[in-house]
XYZ file of C-alpha atoms in Angstrom:
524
model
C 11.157 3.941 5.088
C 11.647 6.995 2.764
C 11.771 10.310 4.227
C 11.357 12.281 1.484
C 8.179 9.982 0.472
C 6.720 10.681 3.836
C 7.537 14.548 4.065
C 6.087 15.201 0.665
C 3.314 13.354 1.263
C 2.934 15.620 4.605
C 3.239 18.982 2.748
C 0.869 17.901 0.404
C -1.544 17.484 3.486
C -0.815 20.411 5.399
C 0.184 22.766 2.990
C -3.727 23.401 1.780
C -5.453 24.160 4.830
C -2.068 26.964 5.299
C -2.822 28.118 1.971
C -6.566 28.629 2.877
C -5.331 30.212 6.236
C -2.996 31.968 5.105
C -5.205 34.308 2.219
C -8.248 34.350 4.899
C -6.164 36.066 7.192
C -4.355 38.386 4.592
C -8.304 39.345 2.875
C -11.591 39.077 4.980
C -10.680 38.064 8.131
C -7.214 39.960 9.285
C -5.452 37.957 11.725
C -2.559 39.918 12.497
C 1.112 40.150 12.264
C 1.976 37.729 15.628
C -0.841 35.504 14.567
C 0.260 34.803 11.474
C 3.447 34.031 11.917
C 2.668 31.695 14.756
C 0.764 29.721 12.297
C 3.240 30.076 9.859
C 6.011 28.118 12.143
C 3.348 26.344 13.567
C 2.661 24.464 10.233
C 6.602 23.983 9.373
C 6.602 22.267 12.639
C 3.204 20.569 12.013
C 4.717 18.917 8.745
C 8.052 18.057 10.015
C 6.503 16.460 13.294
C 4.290 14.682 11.341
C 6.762 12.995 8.996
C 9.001 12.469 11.562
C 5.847 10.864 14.142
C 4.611 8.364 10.788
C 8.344 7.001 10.799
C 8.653 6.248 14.340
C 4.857 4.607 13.698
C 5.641 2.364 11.112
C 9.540 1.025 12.568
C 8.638 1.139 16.240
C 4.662 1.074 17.198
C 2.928 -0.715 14.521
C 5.275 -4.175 14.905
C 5.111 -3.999 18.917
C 1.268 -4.172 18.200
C 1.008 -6.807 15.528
C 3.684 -9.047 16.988
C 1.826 -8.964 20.391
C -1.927 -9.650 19.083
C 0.030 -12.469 16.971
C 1.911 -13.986 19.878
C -0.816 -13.486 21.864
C -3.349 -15.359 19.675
C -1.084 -18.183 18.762
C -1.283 -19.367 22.898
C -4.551 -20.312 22.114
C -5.229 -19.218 25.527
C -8.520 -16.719 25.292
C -8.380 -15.671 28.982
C -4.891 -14.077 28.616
C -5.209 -12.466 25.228
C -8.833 -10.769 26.748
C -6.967 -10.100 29.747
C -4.097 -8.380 27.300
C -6.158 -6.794 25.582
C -8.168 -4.701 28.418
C -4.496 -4.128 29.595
C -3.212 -2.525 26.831
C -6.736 -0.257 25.913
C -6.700 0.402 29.564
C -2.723 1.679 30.006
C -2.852 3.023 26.417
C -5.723 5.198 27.190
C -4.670 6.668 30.547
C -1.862 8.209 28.535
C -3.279 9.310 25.335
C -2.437 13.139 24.815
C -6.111 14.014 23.284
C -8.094 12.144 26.311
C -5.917 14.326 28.744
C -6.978 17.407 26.462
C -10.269 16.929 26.687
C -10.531 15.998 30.846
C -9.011 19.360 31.270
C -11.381 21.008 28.670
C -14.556 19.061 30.711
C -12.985 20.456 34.377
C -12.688 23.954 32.934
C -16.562 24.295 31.908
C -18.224 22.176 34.561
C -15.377 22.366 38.128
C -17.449 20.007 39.825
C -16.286 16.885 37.288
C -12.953 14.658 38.926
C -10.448 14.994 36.052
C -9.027 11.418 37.079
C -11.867 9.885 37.483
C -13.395 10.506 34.048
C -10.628 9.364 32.518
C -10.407 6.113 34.653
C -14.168 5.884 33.163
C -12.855 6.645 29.801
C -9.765 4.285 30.013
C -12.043 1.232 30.986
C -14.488 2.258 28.779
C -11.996 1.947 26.201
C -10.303 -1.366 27.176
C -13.676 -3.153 27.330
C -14.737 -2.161 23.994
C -11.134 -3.193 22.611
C -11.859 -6.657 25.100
C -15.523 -7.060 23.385
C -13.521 -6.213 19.854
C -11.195 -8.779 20.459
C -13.315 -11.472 21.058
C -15.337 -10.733 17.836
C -12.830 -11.584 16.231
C -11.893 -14.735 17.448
C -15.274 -15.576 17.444
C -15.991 -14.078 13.860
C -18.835 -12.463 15.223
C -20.582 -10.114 12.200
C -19.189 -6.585 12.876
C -22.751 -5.018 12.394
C -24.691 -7.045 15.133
C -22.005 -5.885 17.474
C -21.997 -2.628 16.296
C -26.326 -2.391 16.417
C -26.002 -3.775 19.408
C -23.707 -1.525 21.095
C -24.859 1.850 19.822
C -28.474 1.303 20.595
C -27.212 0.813 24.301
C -25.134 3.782 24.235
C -28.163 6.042 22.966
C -30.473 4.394 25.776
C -27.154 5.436 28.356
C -27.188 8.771 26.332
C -30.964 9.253 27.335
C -30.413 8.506 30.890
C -27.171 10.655 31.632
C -27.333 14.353 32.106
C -27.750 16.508 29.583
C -23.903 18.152 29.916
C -22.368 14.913 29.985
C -24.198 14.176 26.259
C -21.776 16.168 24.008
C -18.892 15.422 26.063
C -19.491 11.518 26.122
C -19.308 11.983 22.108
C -16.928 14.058 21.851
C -14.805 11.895 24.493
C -15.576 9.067 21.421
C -13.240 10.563 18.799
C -10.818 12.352 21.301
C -9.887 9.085 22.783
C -8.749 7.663 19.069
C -5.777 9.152 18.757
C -2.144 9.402 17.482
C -0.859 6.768 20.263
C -4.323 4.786 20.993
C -4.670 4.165 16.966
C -1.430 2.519 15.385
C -0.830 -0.001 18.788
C -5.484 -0.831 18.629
C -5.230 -1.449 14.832
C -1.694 -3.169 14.454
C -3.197 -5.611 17.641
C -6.151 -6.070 15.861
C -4.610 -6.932 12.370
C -1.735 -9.753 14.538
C -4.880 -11.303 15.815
C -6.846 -11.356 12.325
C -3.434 -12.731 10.776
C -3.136 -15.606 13.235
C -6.437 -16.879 12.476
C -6.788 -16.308 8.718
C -3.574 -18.522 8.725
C -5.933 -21.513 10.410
C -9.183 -20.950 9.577
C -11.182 -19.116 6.748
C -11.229 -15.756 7.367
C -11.168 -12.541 5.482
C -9.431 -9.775 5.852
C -12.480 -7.511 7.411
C -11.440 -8.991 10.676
C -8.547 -6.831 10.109
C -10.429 -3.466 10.661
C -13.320 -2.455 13.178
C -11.111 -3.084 16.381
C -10.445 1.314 16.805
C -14.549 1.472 15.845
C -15.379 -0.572 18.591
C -13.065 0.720 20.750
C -14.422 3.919 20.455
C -17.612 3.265 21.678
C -16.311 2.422 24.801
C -15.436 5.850 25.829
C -19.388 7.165 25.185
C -21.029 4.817 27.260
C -18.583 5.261 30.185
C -19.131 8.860 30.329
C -22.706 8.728 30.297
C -22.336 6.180 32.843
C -20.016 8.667 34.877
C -22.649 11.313 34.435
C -25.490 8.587 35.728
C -23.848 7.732 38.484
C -23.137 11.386 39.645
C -26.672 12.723 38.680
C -24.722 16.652 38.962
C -27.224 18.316 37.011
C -26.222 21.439 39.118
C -23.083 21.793 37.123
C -24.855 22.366 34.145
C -25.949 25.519 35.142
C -22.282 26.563 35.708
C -21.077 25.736 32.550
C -18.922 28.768 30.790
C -15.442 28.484 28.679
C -12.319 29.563 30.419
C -10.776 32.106 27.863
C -6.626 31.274 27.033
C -4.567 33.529 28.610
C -2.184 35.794 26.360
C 0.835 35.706 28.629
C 3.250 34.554 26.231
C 3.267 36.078 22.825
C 5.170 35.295 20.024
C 7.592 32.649 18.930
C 8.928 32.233 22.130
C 4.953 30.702 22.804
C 6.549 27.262 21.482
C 9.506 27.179 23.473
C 6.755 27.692 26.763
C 4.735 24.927 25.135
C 7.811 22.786 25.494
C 7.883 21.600 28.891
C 4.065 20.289 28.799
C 4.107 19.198 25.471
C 7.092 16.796 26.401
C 5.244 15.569 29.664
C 2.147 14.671 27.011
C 4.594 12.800 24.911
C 6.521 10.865 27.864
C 2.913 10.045 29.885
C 1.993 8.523 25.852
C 4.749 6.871 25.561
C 5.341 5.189 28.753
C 2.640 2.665 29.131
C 3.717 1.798 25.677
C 7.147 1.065 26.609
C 6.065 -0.312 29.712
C 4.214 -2.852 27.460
C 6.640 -3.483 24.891
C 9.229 -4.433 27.572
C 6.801 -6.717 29.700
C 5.554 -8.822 26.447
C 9.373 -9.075 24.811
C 10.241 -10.368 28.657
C 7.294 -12.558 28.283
C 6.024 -13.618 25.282
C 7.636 -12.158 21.816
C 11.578 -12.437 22.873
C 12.671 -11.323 19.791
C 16.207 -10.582 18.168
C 18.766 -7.867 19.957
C 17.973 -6.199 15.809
C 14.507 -5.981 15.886
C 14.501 -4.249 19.214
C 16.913 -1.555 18.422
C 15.238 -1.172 15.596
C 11.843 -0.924 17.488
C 13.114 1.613 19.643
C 14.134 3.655 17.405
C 10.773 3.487 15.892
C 9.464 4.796 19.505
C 12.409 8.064 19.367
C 11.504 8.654 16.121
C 7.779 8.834 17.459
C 8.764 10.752 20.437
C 10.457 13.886 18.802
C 7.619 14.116 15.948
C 4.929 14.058 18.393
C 6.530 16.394 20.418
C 7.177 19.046 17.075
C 3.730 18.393 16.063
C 1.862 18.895 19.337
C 4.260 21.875 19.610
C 3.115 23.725 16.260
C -0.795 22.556 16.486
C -0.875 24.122 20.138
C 1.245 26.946 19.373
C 0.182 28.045 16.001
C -3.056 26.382 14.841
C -5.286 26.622 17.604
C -4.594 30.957 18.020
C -5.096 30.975 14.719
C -8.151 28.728 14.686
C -9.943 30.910 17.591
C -9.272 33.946 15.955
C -9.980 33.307 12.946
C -13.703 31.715 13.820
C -14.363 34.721 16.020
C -13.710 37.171 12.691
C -15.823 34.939 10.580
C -18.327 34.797 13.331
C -18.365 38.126 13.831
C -18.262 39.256 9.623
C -22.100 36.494 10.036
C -24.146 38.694 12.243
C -22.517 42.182 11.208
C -24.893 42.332 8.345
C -28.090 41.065 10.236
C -31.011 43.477 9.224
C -34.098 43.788 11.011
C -37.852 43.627 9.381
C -40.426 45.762 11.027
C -43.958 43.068 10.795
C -47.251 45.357 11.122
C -50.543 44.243 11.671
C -53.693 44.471 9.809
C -54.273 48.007 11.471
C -51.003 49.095 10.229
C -49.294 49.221 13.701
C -46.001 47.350 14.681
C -46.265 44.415 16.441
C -42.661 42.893 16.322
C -39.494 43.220 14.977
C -37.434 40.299 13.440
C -33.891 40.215 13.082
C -32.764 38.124 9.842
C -29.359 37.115 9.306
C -27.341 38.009 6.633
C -27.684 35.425 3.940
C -23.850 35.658 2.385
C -21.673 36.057 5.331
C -23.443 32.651 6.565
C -22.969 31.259 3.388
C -19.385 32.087 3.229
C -18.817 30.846 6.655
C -20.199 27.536 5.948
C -17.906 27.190 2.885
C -14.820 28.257 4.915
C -16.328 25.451 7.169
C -16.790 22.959 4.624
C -13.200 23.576 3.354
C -11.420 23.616 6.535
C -12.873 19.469 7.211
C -11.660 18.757 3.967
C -8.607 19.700 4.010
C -7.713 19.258 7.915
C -8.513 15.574 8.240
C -5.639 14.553 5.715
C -3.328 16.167 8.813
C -4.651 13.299 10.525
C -1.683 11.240 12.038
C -3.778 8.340 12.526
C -5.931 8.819 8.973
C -2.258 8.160 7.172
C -1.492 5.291 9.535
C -5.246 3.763 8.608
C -4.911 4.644 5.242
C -1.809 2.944 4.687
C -2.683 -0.278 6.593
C -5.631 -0.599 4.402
C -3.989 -0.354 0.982
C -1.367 -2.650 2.589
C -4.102 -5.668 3.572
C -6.088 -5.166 0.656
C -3.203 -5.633 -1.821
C -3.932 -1.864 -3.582
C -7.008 -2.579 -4.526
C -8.600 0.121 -1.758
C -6.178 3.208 -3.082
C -5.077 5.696 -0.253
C -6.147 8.609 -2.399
C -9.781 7.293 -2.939
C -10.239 6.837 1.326
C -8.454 10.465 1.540
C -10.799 12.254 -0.603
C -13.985 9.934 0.489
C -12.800 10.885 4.723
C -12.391 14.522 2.886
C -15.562 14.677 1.749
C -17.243 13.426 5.131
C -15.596 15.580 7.508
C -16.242 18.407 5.492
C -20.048 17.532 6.028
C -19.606 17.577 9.327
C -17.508 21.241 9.998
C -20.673 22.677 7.530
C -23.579 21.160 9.503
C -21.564 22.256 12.905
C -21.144 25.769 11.511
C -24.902 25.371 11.230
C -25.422 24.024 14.565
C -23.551 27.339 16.009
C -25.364 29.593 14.042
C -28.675 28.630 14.539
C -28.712 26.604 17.855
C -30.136 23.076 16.856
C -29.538 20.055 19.322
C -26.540 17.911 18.370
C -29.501 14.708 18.737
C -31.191 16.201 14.986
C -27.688 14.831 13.665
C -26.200 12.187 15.329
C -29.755 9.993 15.888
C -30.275 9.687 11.933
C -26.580 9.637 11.332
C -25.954 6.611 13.353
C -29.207 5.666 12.047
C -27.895 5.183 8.519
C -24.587 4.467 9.063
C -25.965 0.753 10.773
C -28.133 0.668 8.097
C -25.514 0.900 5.646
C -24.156 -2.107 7.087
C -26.511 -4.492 5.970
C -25.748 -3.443 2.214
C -22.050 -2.496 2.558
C -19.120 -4.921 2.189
C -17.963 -6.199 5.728
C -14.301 -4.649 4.700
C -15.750 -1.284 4.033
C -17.966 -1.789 6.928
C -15.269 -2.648 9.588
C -12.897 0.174 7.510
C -16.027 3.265 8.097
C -16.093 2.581 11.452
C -12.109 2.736 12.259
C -12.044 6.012 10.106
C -14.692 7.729 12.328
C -12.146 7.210 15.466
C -9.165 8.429 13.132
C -10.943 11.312 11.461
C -10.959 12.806 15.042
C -7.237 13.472 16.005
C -5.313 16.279 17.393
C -5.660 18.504 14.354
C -9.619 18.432 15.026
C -8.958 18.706 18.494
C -6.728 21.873 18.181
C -7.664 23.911 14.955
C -11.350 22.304 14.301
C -12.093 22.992 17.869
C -10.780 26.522 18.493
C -12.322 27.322 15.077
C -15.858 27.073 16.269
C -15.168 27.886 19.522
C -14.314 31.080 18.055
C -17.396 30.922 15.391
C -19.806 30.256 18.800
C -17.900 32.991 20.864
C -18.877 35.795 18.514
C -22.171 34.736 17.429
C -23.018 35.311 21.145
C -24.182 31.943 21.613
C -22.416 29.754 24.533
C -19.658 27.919 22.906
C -19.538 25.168 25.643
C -22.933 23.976 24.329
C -23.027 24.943 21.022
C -19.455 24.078 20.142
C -18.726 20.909 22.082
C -20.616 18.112 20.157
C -18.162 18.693 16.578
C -15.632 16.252 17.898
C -18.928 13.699 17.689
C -20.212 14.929 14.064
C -16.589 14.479 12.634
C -16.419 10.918 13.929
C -20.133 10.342 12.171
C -19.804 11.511 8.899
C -16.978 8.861 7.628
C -18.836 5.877 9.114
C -21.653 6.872 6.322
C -19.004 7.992 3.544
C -16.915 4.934 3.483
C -19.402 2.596 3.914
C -21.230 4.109 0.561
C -17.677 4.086 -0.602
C -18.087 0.264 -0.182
C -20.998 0.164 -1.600
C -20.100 2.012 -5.014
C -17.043 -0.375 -5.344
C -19.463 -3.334 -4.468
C -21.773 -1.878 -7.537
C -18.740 -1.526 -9.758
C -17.238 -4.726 -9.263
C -20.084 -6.226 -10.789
C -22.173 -7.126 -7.547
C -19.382 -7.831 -4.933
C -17.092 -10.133 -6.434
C -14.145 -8.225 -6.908
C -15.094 -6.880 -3.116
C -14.756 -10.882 -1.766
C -12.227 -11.496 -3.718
C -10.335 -8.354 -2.299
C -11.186 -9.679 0.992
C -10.275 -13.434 0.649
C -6.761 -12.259 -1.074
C -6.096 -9.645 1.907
């Protein structure tokens, strides 16, 4: 694999929301000397962990996952490759840096929550889903009955669990997709589709939908956790644990180190773990193809390590601070209009907000999902993989700018949600609403393709910069960012399920009423 290919594609994604950064902090929202330079060497390391990271991904993780589903699939035996798969969505899950993120996140606004034992609820969550995934597959089950199926349970679970568990069972949704959990779910996913298109007729929409199922999983356990607990009590505790400035400067990355490293060797062991039991087992490959596969895993190692290491030490500060400036710049100009009555004396006083400071905060918003979500790890992994199995039909840059234009949507409308205080259930209810019923109209490649991008779309960069960004926003506004600013981990996993799948459907239209889209999908 090129280098150079993969680190200029990486600048091209990073470098833009640095740029936007960058003159925000040196104009209307001053983010200081230390700040800036944290975010400075936080993005070198961002772009040189992430080239580094989509190497290892593409020589070490992606075969170990599309051998095994392959191997797996060709025992014929559907009791072990079920059993597999909960394994591996299980193990994989346990480990994922973004799940342990957001356990610790949960435990530091509500202390009477087990860390362990939501992510045990999280982790089987996950490897049923990926079990129930599998077995559409074999099956051919349609994607969208599954998907109908599945989400109307999860609202009715949604419903029924307490109210603090609701944003955090989304949220949990996206976090749960990431860097690790994605390549090894999709790369399983695409062995098993292979097998069978090879003896049977099948397209190549089986390929995709696996990490959209899978990360349904982690919603309905959560709300399950929070039914079975029935701790309303901790809601009324909830409040944000403020970082703690101990360490300033660049020698923040070199503390980061030591628990950025455990992250990355918890990730990478169940992997390994894996890899080694199934070559034992079932794949026995070549003494070649396994050095090669571990270097793939190294390779994956260090970037993760360098990219965790500049998101945590450079883009979230500079994500806080710089939504608690822009917050702060939205209700500075708030004016207040004296209301009389008809006797001519004063009866109340309203306080309007400013209308351009929210305006421009909703554009920084809108810019910020744009441009973050191509520093997705996992969008460039899905991405590639579907330009790959549709023969370049489905161009990288068309998904980039259509998941562009759908996270964006979703930073605006949560910039929205913090300033004015909605409920998170105005959007997500009709959102899921129309993204199953774009399904019945959408191509089933598209279809299964939305719903793996809305687990992707969600990765450590929204985790890190997204989320400190509107924690800031919702610290300053004086609302209470662990209800107003939880829930945007959810929106940016909605919005691409709707803008791929109308993707589809334009390309559908184009292609002269869907033949080019089967043909596409019979040729993949």
């Amino acid at each position: 694999m090129n280098f150079y290919l993969k680190f200029k594609e990486t600048v091209g994604s990073v470098a833009p929301i640095m740029i936007l950064v960058i003159v925000l902090g040196l104009t209307v929202a001053p983010l200081g000397a230390e700040t800036m330079e944290r975010f400075i060497v936080g993005g070198v390391l961002v772009i040189f962990g992430l080239t580094v990271f989509l190497l290892g991904v593409d020589i070490g993780i992606l075969p170990i996952g599309e051998r095994s589903g392959a191997a797996l699939t060709s025992k014929k035996n559907l009791p072990l490759l079920l059993g597999a798969a909960f394994f591996i969505g299980f193990m994989i899950t346990i480990a994922e840096p973004d799940v342990q993120v957001l356990a610790d996140q949960v435990k530091s606004i509500a202390s009477g929550v087990s860390k362990w034992g939501l992510i045990l609820f999280i982790a089987a969550g996950v490897g049923f889903f990926v079990t129930l995934g599998i077995l559409r597959t074999v099956l051919s089950l349609p994607l969208k009955w599954i998907l109908i199926v599945a989400y109307v349970g999860v609202f009715a679970l949604a419903f029924l669990s307490p109210s603090e568990f609701q944003g955090v069972a989304f949220d949990s949704g996206g976090a749960t997709t990431g860097p690790m959990t994605v390549p090894f779910i999709m790369a399983l996913g695409v062995g098993v589709a292979a097998v069978r298109s090879s003896s049977s007729k099948s397209s190549s929409d089986d390929s995709f939908g696996l990490t959209g199922i899978a990360s349904i999983g982690p919603v309905a356990a959560v709300c399950l956790y929070g039914i079975l607990r029935k701790s309303s009590s901790d809601a009324e505790s909830l409040a944000v644990e403020q970082a703690e400035e101990a360490i300033s400067g660049l020698s923040a990355f070199l503390h980061l180190l030591p628990e950025v490293f455990k992250e990355v060797s918890l990730a990478l062991a169940p992997l390994i773990f894996m890899a080694t039991l199934f070559q034992i087992t079932l794949l026995k490959m070549p003494p070649f193809q396994i050095i090669r596969m571990i270097r793939g895993l190294v390779l994956s190692f260090v970037g993760l390590v360098v990219f965790l290491m500049g998101a945590q030490g450079g883009f979230m500060p500079a994500g806080e601070k710089l939504g608690e400036i822009l917050g702060a710049l939205s209700v500075s100009g708030q004016k207040s209009i004296i209301v009389f009555d008809a006797a001519g004396k004063i009866t109340s006083a309203l306080v309007i907000p400013a209308v351009v400071p929210i305006i421009f905060l909703l554009l920084v918003g809108l810019a910020i999902g744009a441009i973050v979500v191509s520093a997705e790890p996992a969008v460039w992994v899905l991405t590639e993989q579907v330009e790959s199995v549709s023969g370049g039909t489905i161009k990288r840059k068309v998904m980039l700018v259509a998941l562009s234009a759908g996270v964006a949507l979703s930073i605006g409308i949560s910039m929205a949600r913090v300033i004015f205080g909605f409920s998170l259930w105005y959007i997500l209810i009709p959102g899921y609403a129309l993204s199953l019923l774009l399904t019945f109209f959408c191509p089933k490649l598209f279809t299964g393709i939305a719903f793996d991008s809305g687990g992707v779309a969600s990765g450590p960069m929204t985790s890190t910069f997204v989320l400190s960004f509107t924690l800031g926003v919702s610290s300053a506004t004086g609302g209470n960012p662990a209800v107003n600013a939880f829930g945007v981990i959810a929106l940016v996993a909605m919005t691409p399920l709707i803008a791929i799948q109308i993707l589809g459907i334009v390309f559908k239209i184009k292609s002269g009423g869907g033949n080019e889209a089967k043909k596409t999908e019979a040729n993949a």
